[in-house]
Coordinates of C-alpha atoms and ligand atoms in Angstrom, one line a residue:
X271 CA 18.1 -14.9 10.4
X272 CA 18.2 -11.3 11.9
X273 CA 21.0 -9.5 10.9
X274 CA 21.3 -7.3 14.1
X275 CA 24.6 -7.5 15.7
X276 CA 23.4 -9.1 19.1
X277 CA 20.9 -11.1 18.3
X278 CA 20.7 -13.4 21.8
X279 CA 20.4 -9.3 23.2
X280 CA 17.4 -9.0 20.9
X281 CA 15.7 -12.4 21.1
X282 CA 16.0 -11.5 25.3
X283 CA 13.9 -8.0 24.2
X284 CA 11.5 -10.0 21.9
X285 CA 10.8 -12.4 25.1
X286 CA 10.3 -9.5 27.2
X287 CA 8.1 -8.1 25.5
X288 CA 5.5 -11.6 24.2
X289 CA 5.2 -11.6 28.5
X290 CA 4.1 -7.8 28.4
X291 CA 1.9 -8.7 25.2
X292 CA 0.2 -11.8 27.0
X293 CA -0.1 -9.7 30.7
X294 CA -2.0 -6.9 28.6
X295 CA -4.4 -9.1 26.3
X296 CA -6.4 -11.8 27.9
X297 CA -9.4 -11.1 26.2
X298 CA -7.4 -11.3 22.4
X299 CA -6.4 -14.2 23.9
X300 CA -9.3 -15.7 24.5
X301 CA -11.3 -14.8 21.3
X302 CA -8.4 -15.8 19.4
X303 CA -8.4 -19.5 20.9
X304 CA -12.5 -19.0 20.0
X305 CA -11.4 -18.6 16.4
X306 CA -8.7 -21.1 15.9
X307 CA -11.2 -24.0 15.4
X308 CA -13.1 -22.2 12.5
X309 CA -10.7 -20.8 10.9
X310 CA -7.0 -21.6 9.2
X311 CA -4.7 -20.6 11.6
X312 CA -7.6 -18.4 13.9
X313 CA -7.7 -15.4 11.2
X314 CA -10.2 -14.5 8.3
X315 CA -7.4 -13.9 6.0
X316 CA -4.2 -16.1 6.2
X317 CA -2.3 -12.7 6.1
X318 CA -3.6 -11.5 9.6
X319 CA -1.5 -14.1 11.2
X320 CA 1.7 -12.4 10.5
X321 CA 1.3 -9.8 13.2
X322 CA 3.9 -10.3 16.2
X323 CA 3.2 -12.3 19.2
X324 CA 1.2 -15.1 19.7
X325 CA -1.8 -13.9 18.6
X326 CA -3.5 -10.6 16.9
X327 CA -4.9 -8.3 19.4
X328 CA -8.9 -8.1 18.4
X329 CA -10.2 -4.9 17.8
X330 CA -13.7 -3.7 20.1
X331 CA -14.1 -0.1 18.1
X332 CA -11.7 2.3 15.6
X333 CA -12.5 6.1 15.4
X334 CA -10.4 8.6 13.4
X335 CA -6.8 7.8 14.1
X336 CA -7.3 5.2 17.2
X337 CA -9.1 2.2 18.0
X338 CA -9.9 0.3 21.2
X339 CA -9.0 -3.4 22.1
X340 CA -11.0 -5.8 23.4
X341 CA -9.1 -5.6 26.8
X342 CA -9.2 -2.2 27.0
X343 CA -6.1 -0.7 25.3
X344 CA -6.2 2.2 23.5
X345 CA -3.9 2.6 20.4
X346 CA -2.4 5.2 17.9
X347 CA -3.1 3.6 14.7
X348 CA -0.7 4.3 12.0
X349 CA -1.0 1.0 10.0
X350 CA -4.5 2.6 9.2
X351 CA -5.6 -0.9 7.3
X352 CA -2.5 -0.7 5.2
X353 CA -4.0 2.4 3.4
X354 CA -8.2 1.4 3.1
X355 CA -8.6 4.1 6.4
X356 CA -5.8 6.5 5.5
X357 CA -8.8 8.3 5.9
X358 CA -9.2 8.1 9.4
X359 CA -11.8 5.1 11.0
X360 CA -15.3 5.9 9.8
X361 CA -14.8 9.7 9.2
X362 CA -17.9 11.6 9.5
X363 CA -18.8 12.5 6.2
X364 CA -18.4 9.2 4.6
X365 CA -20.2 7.6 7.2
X366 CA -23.2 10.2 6.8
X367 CA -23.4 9.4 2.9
X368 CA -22.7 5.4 3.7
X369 CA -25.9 5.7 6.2
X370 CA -27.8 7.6 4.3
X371 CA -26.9 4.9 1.0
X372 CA -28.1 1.7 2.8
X373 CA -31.6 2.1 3.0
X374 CA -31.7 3.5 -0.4
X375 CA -30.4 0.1 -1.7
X376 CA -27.1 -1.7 -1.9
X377 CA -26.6 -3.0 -5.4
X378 CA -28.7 -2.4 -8.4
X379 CA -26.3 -3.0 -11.9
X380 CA -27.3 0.7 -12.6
X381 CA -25.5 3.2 -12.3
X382 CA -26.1 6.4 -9.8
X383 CA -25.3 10.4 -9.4
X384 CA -22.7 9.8 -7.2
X385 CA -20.5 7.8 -9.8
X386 CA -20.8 10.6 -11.9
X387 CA -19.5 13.0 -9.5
X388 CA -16.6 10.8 -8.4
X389 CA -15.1 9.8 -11.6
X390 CA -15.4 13.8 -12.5
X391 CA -13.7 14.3 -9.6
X392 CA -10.7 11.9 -9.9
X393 CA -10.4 12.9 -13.7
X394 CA -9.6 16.8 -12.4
X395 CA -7.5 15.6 -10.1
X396 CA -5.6 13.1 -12.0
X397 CA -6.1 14.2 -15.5
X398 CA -6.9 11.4 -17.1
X399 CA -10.6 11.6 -18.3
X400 CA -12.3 8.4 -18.3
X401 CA -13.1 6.2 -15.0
X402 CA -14.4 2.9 -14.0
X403 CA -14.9 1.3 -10.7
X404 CA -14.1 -2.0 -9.4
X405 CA -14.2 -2.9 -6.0
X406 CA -10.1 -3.5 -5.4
X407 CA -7.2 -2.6 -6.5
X408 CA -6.7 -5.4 -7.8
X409 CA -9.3 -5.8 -9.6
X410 CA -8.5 -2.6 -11.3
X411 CA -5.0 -3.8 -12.0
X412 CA -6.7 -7.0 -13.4
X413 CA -8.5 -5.2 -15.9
X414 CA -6.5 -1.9 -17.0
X415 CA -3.9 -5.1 -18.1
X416 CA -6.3 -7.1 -19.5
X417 CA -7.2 -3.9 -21.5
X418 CA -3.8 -3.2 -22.7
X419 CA -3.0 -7.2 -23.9
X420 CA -6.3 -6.5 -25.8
X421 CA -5.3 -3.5 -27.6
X422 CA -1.3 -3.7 -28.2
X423 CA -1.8 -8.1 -29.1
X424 CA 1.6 -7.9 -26.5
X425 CA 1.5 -10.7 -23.8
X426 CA 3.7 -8.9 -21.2
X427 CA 3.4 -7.0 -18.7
X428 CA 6.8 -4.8 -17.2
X429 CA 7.0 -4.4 -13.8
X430 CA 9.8 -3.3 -11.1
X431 CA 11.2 -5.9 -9.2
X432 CA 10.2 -6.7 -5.6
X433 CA 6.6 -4.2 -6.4
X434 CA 3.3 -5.3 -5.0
X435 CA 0.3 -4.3 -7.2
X436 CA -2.4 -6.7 -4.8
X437 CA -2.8 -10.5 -6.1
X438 CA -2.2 -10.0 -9.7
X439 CA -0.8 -13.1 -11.3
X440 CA 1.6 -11.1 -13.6
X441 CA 3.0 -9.6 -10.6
X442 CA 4.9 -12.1 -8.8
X443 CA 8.1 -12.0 -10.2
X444 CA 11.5 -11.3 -9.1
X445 CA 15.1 -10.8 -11.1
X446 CA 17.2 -13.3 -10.3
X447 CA 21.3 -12.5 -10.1
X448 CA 21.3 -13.4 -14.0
X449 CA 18.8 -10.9 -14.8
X450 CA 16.0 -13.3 -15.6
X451 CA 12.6 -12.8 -14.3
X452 CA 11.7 -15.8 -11.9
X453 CA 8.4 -16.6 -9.8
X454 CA 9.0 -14.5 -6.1
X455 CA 9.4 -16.7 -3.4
X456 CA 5.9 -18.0 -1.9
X457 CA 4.3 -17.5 -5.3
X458 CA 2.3 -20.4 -4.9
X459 CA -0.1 -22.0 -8.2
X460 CA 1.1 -19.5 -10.4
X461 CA -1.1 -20.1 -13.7
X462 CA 1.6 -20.1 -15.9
X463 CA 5.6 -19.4 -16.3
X464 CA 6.1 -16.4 -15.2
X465 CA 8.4 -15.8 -18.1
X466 CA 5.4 -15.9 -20.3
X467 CA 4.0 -12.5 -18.9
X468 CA 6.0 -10.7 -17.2
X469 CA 9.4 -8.6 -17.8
X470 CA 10.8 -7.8 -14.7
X471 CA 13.1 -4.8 -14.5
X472 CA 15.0 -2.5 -11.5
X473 CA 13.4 0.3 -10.0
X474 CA 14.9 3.4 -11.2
X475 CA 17.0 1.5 -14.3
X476 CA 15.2 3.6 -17.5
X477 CA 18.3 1.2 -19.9
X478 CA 16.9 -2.2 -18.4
X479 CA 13.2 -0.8 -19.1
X480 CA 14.4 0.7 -23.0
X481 CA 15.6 -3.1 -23.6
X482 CA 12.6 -4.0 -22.4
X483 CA 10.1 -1.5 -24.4
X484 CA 12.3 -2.3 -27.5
X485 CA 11.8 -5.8 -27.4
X486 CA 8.2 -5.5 -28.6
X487 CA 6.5 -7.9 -26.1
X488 CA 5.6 -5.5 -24.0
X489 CA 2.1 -4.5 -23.7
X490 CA 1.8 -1.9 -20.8
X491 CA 4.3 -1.3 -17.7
X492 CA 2.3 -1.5 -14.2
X493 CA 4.4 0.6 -11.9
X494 CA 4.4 2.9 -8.6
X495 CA 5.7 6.2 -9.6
X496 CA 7.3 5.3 -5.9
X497 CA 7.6 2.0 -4.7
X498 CA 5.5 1.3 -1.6
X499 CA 5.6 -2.0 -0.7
X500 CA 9.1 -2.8 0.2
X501 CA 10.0 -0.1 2.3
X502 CA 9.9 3.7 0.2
X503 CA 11.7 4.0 -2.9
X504 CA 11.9 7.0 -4.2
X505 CA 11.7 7.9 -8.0
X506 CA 15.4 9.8 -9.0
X507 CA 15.2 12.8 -10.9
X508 CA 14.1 12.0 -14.4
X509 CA 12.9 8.6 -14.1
X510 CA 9.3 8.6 -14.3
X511 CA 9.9 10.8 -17.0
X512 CA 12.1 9.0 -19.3
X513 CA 9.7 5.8 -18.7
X514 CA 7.0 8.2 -20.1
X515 CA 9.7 9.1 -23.2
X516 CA 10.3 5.2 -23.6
X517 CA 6.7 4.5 -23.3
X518 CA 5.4 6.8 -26.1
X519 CA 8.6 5.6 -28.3
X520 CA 7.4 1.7 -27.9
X521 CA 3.7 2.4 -27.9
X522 CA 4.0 0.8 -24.6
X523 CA 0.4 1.4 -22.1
X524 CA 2.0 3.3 -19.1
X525 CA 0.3 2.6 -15.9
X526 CA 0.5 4.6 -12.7
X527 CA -1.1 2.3 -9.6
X528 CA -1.1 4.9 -7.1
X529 CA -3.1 3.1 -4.5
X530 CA -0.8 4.1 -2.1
X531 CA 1.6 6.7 -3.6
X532 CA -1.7 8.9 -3.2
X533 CA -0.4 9.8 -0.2
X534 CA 1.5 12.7 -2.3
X535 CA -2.0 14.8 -2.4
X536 CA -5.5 14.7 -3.9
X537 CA -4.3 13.6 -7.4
X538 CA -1.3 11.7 -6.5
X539 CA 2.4 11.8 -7.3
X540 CA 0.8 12.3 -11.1
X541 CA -0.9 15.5 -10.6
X542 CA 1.8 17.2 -8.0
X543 CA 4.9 15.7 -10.2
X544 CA 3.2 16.4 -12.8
X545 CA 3.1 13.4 -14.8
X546 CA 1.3 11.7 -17.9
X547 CA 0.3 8.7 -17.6
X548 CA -1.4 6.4 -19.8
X549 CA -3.6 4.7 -16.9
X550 CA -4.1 5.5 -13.0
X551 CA -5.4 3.0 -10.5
X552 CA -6.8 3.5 -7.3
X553 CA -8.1 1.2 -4.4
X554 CA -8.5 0.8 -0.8
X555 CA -8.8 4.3 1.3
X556 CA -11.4 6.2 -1.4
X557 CA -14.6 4.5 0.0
X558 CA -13.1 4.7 3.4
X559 CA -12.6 1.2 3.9
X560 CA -16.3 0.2 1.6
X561 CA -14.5 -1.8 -1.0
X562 CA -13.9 0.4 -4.2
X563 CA -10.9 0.4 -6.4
X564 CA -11.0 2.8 -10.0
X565 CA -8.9 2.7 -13.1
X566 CA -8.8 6.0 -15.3
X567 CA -7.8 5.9 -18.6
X568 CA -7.1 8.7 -20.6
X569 CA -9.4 10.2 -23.3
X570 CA -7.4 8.4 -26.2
X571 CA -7.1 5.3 -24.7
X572 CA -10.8 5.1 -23.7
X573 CA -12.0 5.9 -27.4
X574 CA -9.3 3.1 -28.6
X575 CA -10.9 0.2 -25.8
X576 CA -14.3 1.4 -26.6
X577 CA -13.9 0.9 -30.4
X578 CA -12.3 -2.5 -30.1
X579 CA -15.6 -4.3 -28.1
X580 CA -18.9 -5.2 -29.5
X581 CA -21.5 -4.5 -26.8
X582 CA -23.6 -7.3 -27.6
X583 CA -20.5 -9.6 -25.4
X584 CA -19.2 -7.0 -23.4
X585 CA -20.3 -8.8 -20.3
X586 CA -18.6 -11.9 -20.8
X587 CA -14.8 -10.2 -21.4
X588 CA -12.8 -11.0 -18.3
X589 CA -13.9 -7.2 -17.3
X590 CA -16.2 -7.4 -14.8
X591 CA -17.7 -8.0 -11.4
X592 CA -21.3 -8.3 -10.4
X593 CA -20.7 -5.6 -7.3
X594 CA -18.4 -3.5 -9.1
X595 CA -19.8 0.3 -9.1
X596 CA -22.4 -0.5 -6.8
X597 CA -24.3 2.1 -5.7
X598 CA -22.8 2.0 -1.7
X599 CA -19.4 2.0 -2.7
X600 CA -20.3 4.6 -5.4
X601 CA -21.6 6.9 -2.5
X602 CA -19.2 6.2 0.0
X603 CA -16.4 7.1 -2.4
X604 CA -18.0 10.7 -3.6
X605 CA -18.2 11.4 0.0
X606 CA -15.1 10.3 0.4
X607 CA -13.1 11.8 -2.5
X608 CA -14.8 15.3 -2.2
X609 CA -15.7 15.7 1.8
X610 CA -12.6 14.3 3.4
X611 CA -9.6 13.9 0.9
X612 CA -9.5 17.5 0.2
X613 CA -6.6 19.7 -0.3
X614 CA -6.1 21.0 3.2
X615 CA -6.5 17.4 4.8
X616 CA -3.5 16.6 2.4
X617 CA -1.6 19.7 3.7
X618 CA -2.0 18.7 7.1
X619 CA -1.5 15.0 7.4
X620 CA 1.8 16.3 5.2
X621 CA 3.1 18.4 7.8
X622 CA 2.7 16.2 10.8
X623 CA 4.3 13.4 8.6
X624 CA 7.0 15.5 8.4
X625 CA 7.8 15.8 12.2
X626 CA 6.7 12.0 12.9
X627 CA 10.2 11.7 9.9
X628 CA 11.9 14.1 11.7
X629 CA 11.2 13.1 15.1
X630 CA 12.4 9.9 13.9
X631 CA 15.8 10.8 12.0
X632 CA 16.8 12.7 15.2
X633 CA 16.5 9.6 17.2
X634 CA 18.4 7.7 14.6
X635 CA 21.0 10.3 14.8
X636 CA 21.1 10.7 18.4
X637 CA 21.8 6.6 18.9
X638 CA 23.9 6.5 15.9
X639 CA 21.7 3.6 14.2
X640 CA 22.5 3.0 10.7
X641 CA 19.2 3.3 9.5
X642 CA 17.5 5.6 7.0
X643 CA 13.7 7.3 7.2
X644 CA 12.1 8.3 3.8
X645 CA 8.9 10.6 3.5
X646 CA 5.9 10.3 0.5
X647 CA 3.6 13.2 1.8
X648 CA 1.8 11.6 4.7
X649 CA 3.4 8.1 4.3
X650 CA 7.3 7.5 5.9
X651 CA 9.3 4.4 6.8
X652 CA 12.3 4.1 8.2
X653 CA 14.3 1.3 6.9
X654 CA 17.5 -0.8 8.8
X655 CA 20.1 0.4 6.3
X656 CA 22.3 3.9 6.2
X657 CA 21.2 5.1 2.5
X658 CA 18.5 5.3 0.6
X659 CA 17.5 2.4 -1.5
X660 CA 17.1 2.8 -5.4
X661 CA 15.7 -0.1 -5.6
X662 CA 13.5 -2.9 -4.4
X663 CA 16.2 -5.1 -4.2
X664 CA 18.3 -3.1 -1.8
X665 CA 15.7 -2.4 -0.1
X666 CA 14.7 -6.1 0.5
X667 CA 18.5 -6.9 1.2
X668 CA 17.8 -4.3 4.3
X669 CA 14.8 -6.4 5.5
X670 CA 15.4 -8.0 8.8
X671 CA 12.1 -10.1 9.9
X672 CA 13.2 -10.8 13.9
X673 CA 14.2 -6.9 14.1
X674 CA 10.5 -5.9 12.7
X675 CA 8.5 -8.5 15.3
X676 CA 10.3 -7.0 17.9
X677 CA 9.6 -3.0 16.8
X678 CA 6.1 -4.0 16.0
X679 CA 5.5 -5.5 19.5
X680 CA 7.4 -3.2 21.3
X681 CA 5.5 -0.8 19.5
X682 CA 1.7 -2.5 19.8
X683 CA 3.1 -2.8 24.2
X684 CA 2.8 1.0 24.0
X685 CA -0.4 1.7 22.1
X686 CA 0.7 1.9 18.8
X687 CA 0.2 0.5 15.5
X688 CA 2.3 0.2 12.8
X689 CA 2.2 -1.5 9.3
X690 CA 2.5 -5.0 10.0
X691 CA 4.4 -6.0 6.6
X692 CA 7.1 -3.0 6.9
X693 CA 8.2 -0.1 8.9
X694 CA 5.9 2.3 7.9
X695 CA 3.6 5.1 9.1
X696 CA 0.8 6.8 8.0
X697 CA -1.4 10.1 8.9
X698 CA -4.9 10.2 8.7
X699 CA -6.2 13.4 8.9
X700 CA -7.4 12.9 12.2
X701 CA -3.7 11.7 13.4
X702 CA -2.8 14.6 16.1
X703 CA 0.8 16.2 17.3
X704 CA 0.3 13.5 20.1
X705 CA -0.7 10.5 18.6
X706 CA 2.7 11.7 16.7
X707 CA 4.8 12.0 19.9
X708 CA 3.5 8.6 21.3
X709 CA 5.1 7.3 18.8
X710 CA 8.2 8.9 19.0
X711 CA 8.4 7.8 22.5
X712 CA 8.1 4.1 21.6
X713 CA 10.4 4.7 19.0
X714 CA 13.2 6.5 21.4
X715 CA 12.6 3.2 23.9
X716 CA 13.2 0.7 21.6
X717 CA 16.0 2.6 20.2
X718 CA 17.6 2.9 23.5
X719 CA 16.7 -0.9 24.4
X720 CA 18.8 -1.9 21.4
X721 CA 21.5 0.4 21.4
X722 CA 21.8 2.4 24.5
Ligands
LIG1094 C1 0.3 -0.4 -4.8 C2 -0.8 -1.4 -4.6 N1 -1.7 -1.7 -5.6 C3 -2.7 -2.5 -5.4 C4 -2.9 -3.1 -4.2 C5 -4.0 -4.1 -4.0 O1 -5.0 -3.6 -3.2 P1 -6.2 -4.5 -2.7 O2 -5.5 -5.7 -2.0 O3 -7.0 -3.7 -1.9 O4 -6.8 -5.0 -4.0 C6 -2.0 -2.9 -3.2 C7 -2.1 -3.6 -1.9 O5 -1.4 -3.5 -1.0 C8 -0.9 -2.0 -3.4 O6 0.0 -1.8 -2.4

């Protein structure tokens, strides 16, 4: 139930605007009818049905920060593939090392230069020394825990409440008012109680994650330096540091998954805060969309994992994946890393995130809305309450579902793509003053539609 204060006013705008959606897509229309007998509910992932309106708009070609419909429409993309193209569609450079990869073969269980060069380049940028590659984030989650069960003999895993860390059993967990940690809603064939791996604790609450730490069942904590996932929420001074204190004290594995808080800059919010984690984990925009995910580990950690396996079954260890380092995704994320994430791209998409968060704020203030926009270097989101969160659970309290469709689609009406989970935007470093300013325009029209 939405909790806007007129919602027969905004169910009128929603219907307004599924006629303009329908008037403008014909040809999405027609492919998606194509698709709904092959597939569950007409999408190759159950998640891509979530979009607003009646069907996803189908996608003829994406280049740097746009891509092109299948009927035509052109479109600022600031969803970017939730993160796997904050690089920009296809950016040259990748795509010249990708090309020049595929007739050089795909996949050969040995390793290649370009590894090499990218795992020295994430361990200067992230300082922490030793990397593997996966081909998700996920997957790297999957394993950096495994890892840290293995060497500690802890079964669980801490986490904040309401984070997303990809489908990683541990990870679906909520508080509930007691304090207990209970399956999240949805969570469907969990493996096992969630109680049995997982200690659930508030965003920014270092007492909850001491009790925690000091209950000695805790193997590693898997966190966001800034949660991501549910709306932005920011770390408060001294929180990612104390969780480092606590960690050392409790011999706890301290995790950073910074598969989206890279947006702070080439090594994260761990190299420009800079912070000391245990483990970092990365996914989704360093092959530019060629599935790769990486854990790094630091040199300490490495020696301890490394002295605890016998090679002879190292294969067999719940570490894995037969594609995993491959020698595309390997080239596609040198190129990647070294050609097109680079220091200046960072300063740039930076700076036009910060007028796409001011441009925003001043159309908050200018209508009076009680919402709130939060920047992470060349992520924002604005979210339907007056503060800040602090944590994931006031941030989800602000959630309102019917409000989103309707930004969304007023939104995707006026070429322009936004996150489809959330209210968030990122810049690619191909995203331009104007694609900025389109959106501001959409955002100024729906703002006026609603409360003008
Ligand atoms: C912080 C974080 N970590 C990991 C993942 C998992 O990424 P993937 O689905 O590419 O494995 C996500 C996905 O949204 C994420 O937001």
């Amino acid at each position: 139930m939405t909790s806007f204060s007129n919602p027969e006013h905004l169910k009128k705008l929603f219907d307004e605007e599924v006629i303009t959606f329908i008037e403008r897509n014909p040809e999405s229309k027609r492919l998606h009818e194509k698709a709904a007998g092959p597939m569950m509910n007409g999408v190759p992932m159950s998640w891509m049905a979530k979009w607003p309106g009646p069907y996803p708009v189908y996608v003829q070609s994406a280049k740097g920060a746009h891509f092109l419909d299948v009927d035509g429409n052109d479109y600022v993309d600031f969803c970017l593939g939730d993160t796997g193209a904050m690089v920009g569609h296809s950016p040259d450079a990748s795509i010249e090392a990708i090309k020049n990869r595929l007739d050089k073969g795909i996949t050969l269980m040995l390793p290649t230069e370009d590894a090499a060069v990218a795992a020295q380049t994430l361990a200067d940028r992230f300082g922490v020394e030793k990397w593997q590659f996966t081909l998700t984030a996920t997957d790297a989650n999957r394993h950096i825990i495994r890892y840290a069960r293995h060497l500690t003999g802890r079964k669980k895993i801490l986490i904040h409440d309401y984070c997303y860390h990809g489908t990683v059993d541990e990870t679906f967990a909520n508080l509930d008012e007691h304090g207990e940690t209970v399956s999240r809603i949805n969570n469907i064939g969990a493996p096992v109680d969630l109680n049995e791996t997982t200690w659930v604790v508030p965003f920014n609450d270092l007492a909850a994650a001491e009790i925690a730490f000091a209950s000695g069942e805790v193997a590693a904590a898997l966190i966001e330096p800034a949660m991501t996932n549910i709306g932005i929420v920011l770390p408060e001074p001294g929180y990612l540091e104390g969780l480092r204190e606590l960690a050392t004290k409790y011999d706890v594995i301290l995790i950073h998954d910074e598969t989206h808080t890279l947006s702070e800059g080439v090594g994260g919010m761990t190299k420009r805060r800079g912070l000391q984690p245990d483990a970092v984990v990365l996914g989704k925009t360093i092959g530019a969309g060629i599935p790769a995910g990486a854990f790094g580990m630091t040199q300490e950690l490495a020696a301890r994992i490394s002295a605890s396996l016998h090679l002879e079954h190292i294969d067999v260890g719940g570490i894995g994946g037969t594609l995993a380092g491959n020698a595309l995704s390997m080239a596609a994320v040198r190129a990647t890393l070294t050609q097109v994430l680079t220091e200046a791209a960072f300063e740039r998409m930076e700076e036009l995130c910060t007028t796409w968060t001011k441009d925003v704020q001043e159309v908050i203030d200018d209508y009076q809305i009680p919402w709130q926009v939060t920047q992470l270097g060349c992520r924002a989101e604005y979210s339907f309450r007056s503060a800040a969160p602090r944590t994931g659970k006031e941030a989800a309290d602000a959630d309102d579902f019917e409000l989103q469709q309707y930004l969304h689609l007023h939104a995707i009406n006026r070429g322009v793509l936004m996150t489809p989970f959330h209210n968030m935007a990122l810049i690619s470093p191909a995203t331009t003053l104007e694609d900025v300013k389109r959106h501001t325009e959409h955002f100024r029209d729906a703002a006026k539609a609603l409360f003008g």
